PDB file of C-alpha atoms in Angstrom:
ATOM      1  CA  GLN A 199      29.336 -21.886  -2.836  1.00 87.00           C
ATOM      2  CA  VAL A 200      25.630 -20.721  -2.380  1.00 93.00           C
ATOM      3  CA  HIS A 201      22.993 -23.136  -1.779  1.00 96.00           C
ATOM      4  CA  LEU A 202      19.486 -22.513  -3.244  1.00 97.00           C
ATOM      5  CA  VAL A 203      16.048 -23.928  -2.347  1.00 97.00           C
ATOM      6  CA  GLU A 204      12.883 -23.054  -4.290  1.00 98.00           C
ATOM      7  CA  SER A 205       9.365 -23.688  -2.876  1.00 98.00           C
ATOM      8  CA  GLY A 206       5.663 -22.701  -3.885  1.00 98.00           C
ATOM      9  CA  GLY A 207       5.195 -24.192  -7.197  1.00 98.00           C
ATOM     10  CA  ASP A 208       1.884 -25.612  -7.868  1.00 98.00           C
ATOM     11  CA  SER A 209      -0.993 -26.197 -10.342  1.00 98.00           C
ATOM     12  CA  VAL A 210      -3.568 -23.240 -10.658  1.00 98.00           C
ATOM     13  CA  GLN A 211      -6.164 -21.824 -13.026  1.00 98.00           C
ATOM     14  CA  ALA A 212      -5.079 -19.069 -15.552  1.00 98.00           C
ATOM     15  CA  GLY A 213      -5.782 -15.789 -14.134  1.00 98.00           C
ATOM     16  CA  GLY A 214      -4.811 -17.114 -10.437  1.00 98.00           C
ATOM     17  CA  SER A 215      -1.694 -16.328  -8.378  1.00 98.00           C
ATOM     18  CA  LEU A 216       1.286 -18.049  -6.795  1.00 98.00           C
ATOM     19  CA  ARG A 217       4.049 -16.710  -4.301  1.00 98.00           C
ATOM     20  CA  LEU A 218       7.478 -18.650  -5.050  1.00 98.00           C
ATOM     21  CA  SER A 219      10.201 -18.391  -2.545  1.00 98.00           C
ATOM     22  CA  CYS A 220      13.934 -18.875  -2.671  1.00 98.00           C
ATOM     23  CA  GLU A 221      15.900 -19.624   0.454  1.00 98.00           C
ATOM     24  CA  ALA A 222      19.707 -18.772   0.005  1.00 97.00           C
ATOM     25  CA  SER A 223      22.725 -19.994   2.273  1.00 96.00           C
ATOM     26  CA  GLU A 224      24.398 -16.659   1.934  1.00 94.00           C
ATOM     27  CA  TYR A 225      24.181 -13.441   0.440  1.00 93.00           C
ATOM     28  CA  SER A 226      24.721 -12.458  -3.337  1.00 94.00           C
ATOM     29  CA  TYR A 227      24.739  -8.960  -4.670  1.00 94.00           C
ATOM     30  CA  CYS A 228      22.563  -9.768  -7.615  1.00 96.00           C
ATOM     31  CA  MET A 229      19.830 -12.831  -7.575  1.00 97.00           C
ATOM     32  CA  GLY A 230      17.462 -13.703 -10.232  1.00 97.00           C
ATOM     33  CA  TRP A 231      14.482 -15.746 -11.318  1.00 98.00           C
ATOM     34  CA  PHE A 232      14.662 -17.949 -14.570  1.00 98.00           C
ATOM     35  CA  ARG A 233      12.131 -20.467 -15.882  1.00 98.00           C
ATOM     36  CA  GLN A 234      12.230 -23.281 -18.602  1.00 98.00           C
ATOM     37  CA  ALA A 235       9.432 -24.789 -20.625  1.00 97.00           C
ATOM     38  CA  PRO A 236       9.629 -28.160 -21.957  1.00 91.00           C
ATOM     39  CA  GLY A 237      11.427 -28.032 -25.365  1.00 94.00           C
ATOM     40  CA  LYS A 238      12.390 -24.456 -24.875  1.00 95.00           C
ATOM     41  CA  GLU A 239      15.696 -22.758 -23.709  1.00 95.00           C
ATOM     42  CA  ARG A 240      15.788 -21.343 -19.949  1.00 95.00           C
ATOM     43  CA  GLU A 241      14.743 -17.634 -19.813  1.00 95.00           C
ATOM     44  CA  GLU A 242      15.147 -14.685 -17.466  1.00 96.00           C
ATOM     45  CA  VAL A 243      12.046 -13.861 -15.599  1.00 97.00           C
ATOM     46  CA  GLY A 244      13.714 -10.681 -13.764  1.00 96.00           C
ATOM     47  CA  LYS A 245      16.487 -10.064 -11.374  1.00 96.00           C
ATOM     48  CA  ILE A 246      17.235  -7.872  -8.301  1.00 97.00           C
ATOM     49  CA  ASP A 247      20.029  -6.426  -6.849  1.00 96.00           C
ATOM     50  CA  VAL A 248      21.104  -5.677  -3.196  1.00 93.00           C
ATOM     51  CA  ASP A 249      19.121  -2.069  -3.115  1.00 94.00           C
ATOM     52  CA  GLY A 250      16.112  -3.771  -4.348  1.00 95.00           C
ATOM     53  CA  ILE A 251      16.449  -2.427  -7.849  1.00 95.00           C
ATOM     54  CA  THR A 252      14.832  -4.899 -10.461  1.00 96.00           C
ATOM     55  CA  THR A 253      14.295  -5.816 -14.121  1.00 95.00           C
ATOM     56  CA  TYR A 254      11.904  -7.869 -15.525  1.00 96.00           C
ATOM     57  CA  SER A 255      11.160  -9.597 -19.053  1.00 95.00           C
ATOM     58  CA  ASP A 256       8.473  -7.925 -21.046  1.00 94.00           C
ATOM     59  CA  SER A 257       6.412 -11.119 -20.859  1.00 92.00           C
ATOM     60  CA  VAL A 258       5.954 -10.791 -17.079  1.00 94.00           C
ATOM     61  CA  LYS A 259       6.238  -7.009 -16.694  1.00 92.00           C
ATOM     62  CA  SER A 260       3.424  -5.654 -14.565  1.00 92.00           C
ATOM     63  CA  ARG A 261       2.378  -9.078 -13.532  1.00 98.00           C
ATOM     64  CA  PHE A 262       5.056 -10.663 -11.783  1.00 98.00           C
ATOM     65  CA  THR A 263       7.069  -8.921  -8.671  1.00 98.00           C
ATOM     66  CA  ILE A 264      10.550 -10.041  -7.324  1.00 98.00           C
ATOM     67  CA  SER A 265      11.471  -9.123  -3.864  1.00 97.00           C
ATOM     68  CA  ARG A 266      14.448  -9.821  -1.361  1.00 96.00           C
ATOM     69  CA  ASP A 267      14.899  -9.803   2.467  1.00 94.00           C
ATOM     70  CA  ASN A 268      18.848  -9.382   2.707  1.00 91.00           C
ATOM     71  CA  ALA A 269      18.739 -10.303   6.301  1.00 92.00           C
ATOM     72  CA  LYS A 270      17.119 -13.468   5.835  1.00 93.00           C
ATOM     73  CA  ASN A 271      18.967 -14.284   2.256  1.00 94.00           C
ATOM     74  CA  THR A 272      15.279 -15.022   0.963  1.00 96.00           C
ATOM     75  CA  LEU A 273      14.237 -13.960  -2.867  1.00 97.00           C
ATOM     76  CA  THR A 274      10.415 -13.907  -3.665  1.00 98.00           C
ATOM     77  CA  LEU A 275       8.472 -14.095  -6.846  1.00 98.00           C
ATOM     78  CA  GLN A 276       4.883 -12.837  -6.538  1.00 98.00           C
ATOM     79  CA  MET A 277       3.003 -13.865  -9.594  1.00 98.00           C
ATOM     80  CA  HIS A 278      -0.489 -12.440 -10.399  1.00 98.00           C
ATOM     81  CA  ASN A 279      -2.849 -13.056 -13.596  1.00 98.00           C
ATOM     82  CA  LEU A 280      -0.986 -16.284 -14.505  1.00 98.00           C
ATOM     83  CA  LYS A 281      -1.378 -17.391 -18.011  1.00 97.00           C
ATOM     84  CA  PRO A 282      -0.907 -20.894 -19.823  1.00 97.00           C
ATOM     85  CA  GLU A 283       2.419 -19.673 -21.241  1.00 96.00           C
ATOM     86  CA  ASP A 284       3.620 -19.190 -17.576  1.00 97.00           C
ATOM     87  CA  THR A 285       4.130 -22.752 -17.292  1.00 98.00           C
ATOM     88  CA  SER A 286       7.632 -23.871 -16.559  1.00 98.00           C
ATOM     89  CA  MET A 287      10.108 -24.857 -14.318  1.00 98.00           C
ATOM     90  CA  TYR A 288      10.943 -21.863 -12.303  1.00 98.00           C
ATOM     91  CA  TYR A 289      14.713 -21.413 -10.879  1.00 98.00           C
ATOM     92  CA  CYS A 290      16.333 -19.172  -8.720  1.00 97.00           C
ATOM     93  CA  ALA A 291      19.892 -18.066  -9.334  1.00 97.00           C
ATOM     94  CA  ALA A 292      22.384 -16.413  -7.517  1.00 96.00           C
ATOM     95  CA  ASP A 293      25.949 -14.697  -7.675  1.00 90.00           C
ATOM     96  CA  GLY A 294      24.996 -13.005 -10.779  1.00 87.00           C
ATOM     97  CA  TRP A 295      25.545  -9.535 -12.615  1.00 88.00           C
ATOM     98  CA  CYS A 296      22.611  -7.164 -12.447  1.00 92.00           C
ATOM     99  CA  GLY A 297      23.680  -5.379 -15.530  1.00 87.00           C
ATOM    100  CA  VAL A 298      20.994  -4.984 -18.321  1.00 84.00           C
ATOM    101  CA  GLU A 299      22.922  -7.617 -20.492  1.00 86.00           C
ATOM    102  CA  ALA A 300      23.284 -10.259 -17.992  1.00 86.00           C
ATOM    103  CA  GLY A 301      21.601 -13.395 -18.472  1.00 89.00           C
ATOM    104  CA  GLU A 302      21.636 -17.149 -17.662  1.00 90.00           C
ATOM    105  CA  ALA A 303      25.541 -17.300 -18.076  1.00 91.00           C
ATOM    106  CA  ASP A 304      26.257 -14.744 -15.569  1.00 92.00           C
ATOM    107  CA  PHE A 305      24.728 -16.411 -12.643  1.00 94.00           C
ATOM    108  CA  GLY A 306      26.788 -19.020 -10.687  1.00 94.00           C
ATOM    109  CA  TYR A 307      24.620 -20.946  -8.660  1.00 96.00           C
ATOM    110  CA  TRP A 308      20.989 -22.341  -9.020  1.00 97.00           C
ATOM    111  CA  GLY A 309      18.554 -24.173  -7.338  1.00 97.00           C
ATOM    112  CA  GLN A 310      16.703 -27.192  -8.238  1.00 97.00           C
ATOM    113  CA  GLY A 311      13.801 -25.446  -9.635  1.00 98.00           C
ATOM    114  CA  THR A 312       9.884 -25.581  -8.639  1.00 98.00           C
ATOM    115  CA  GLN A 313       6.974 -26.168 -10.998  1.00 98.00           C
ATOM    116  CA  VAL A 314       4.535 -23.943 -12.152  1.00 98.00           C
ATOM    117  CA  THR A 315       1.407 -25.353 -14.096  1.00 98.00           C
ATOM    118  CA  VAL A 316      -1.326 -22.692 -15.383  1.00 98.00           C
ATOM    119  CA  SER A 317      -4.459 -24.290 -16.548  1.00 97.00           C
ATOM    120  CA  SER A 318      -6.587 -22.524 -19.356  1.00 94.00           C
TER     121      SER A 318
END
């Protein structure tokens, strides 16, 4: 099984930036970032395949960037121009499928999450 550990979550003012990291115990063809706010369902932020091809949800497109280092089994989420609605627990996921229809149910392994809080 794949073990995942997220880090980098913090409290930040609207318009600020944060960089989240995920360290994985082994390689996965497809990895992704998801988030969940209180009282809401977990939603996909974006995903990336082994070749670096990414997809993003419309809510974060042009503000967030996902990257990976396959040699180190690390995954990164760079977030800019953060908004209060970005406030969520952010989760790293692995062993997924990077097809356009892929979602939460298509990933086999999850980290414990890291909290991002954006104040207006």
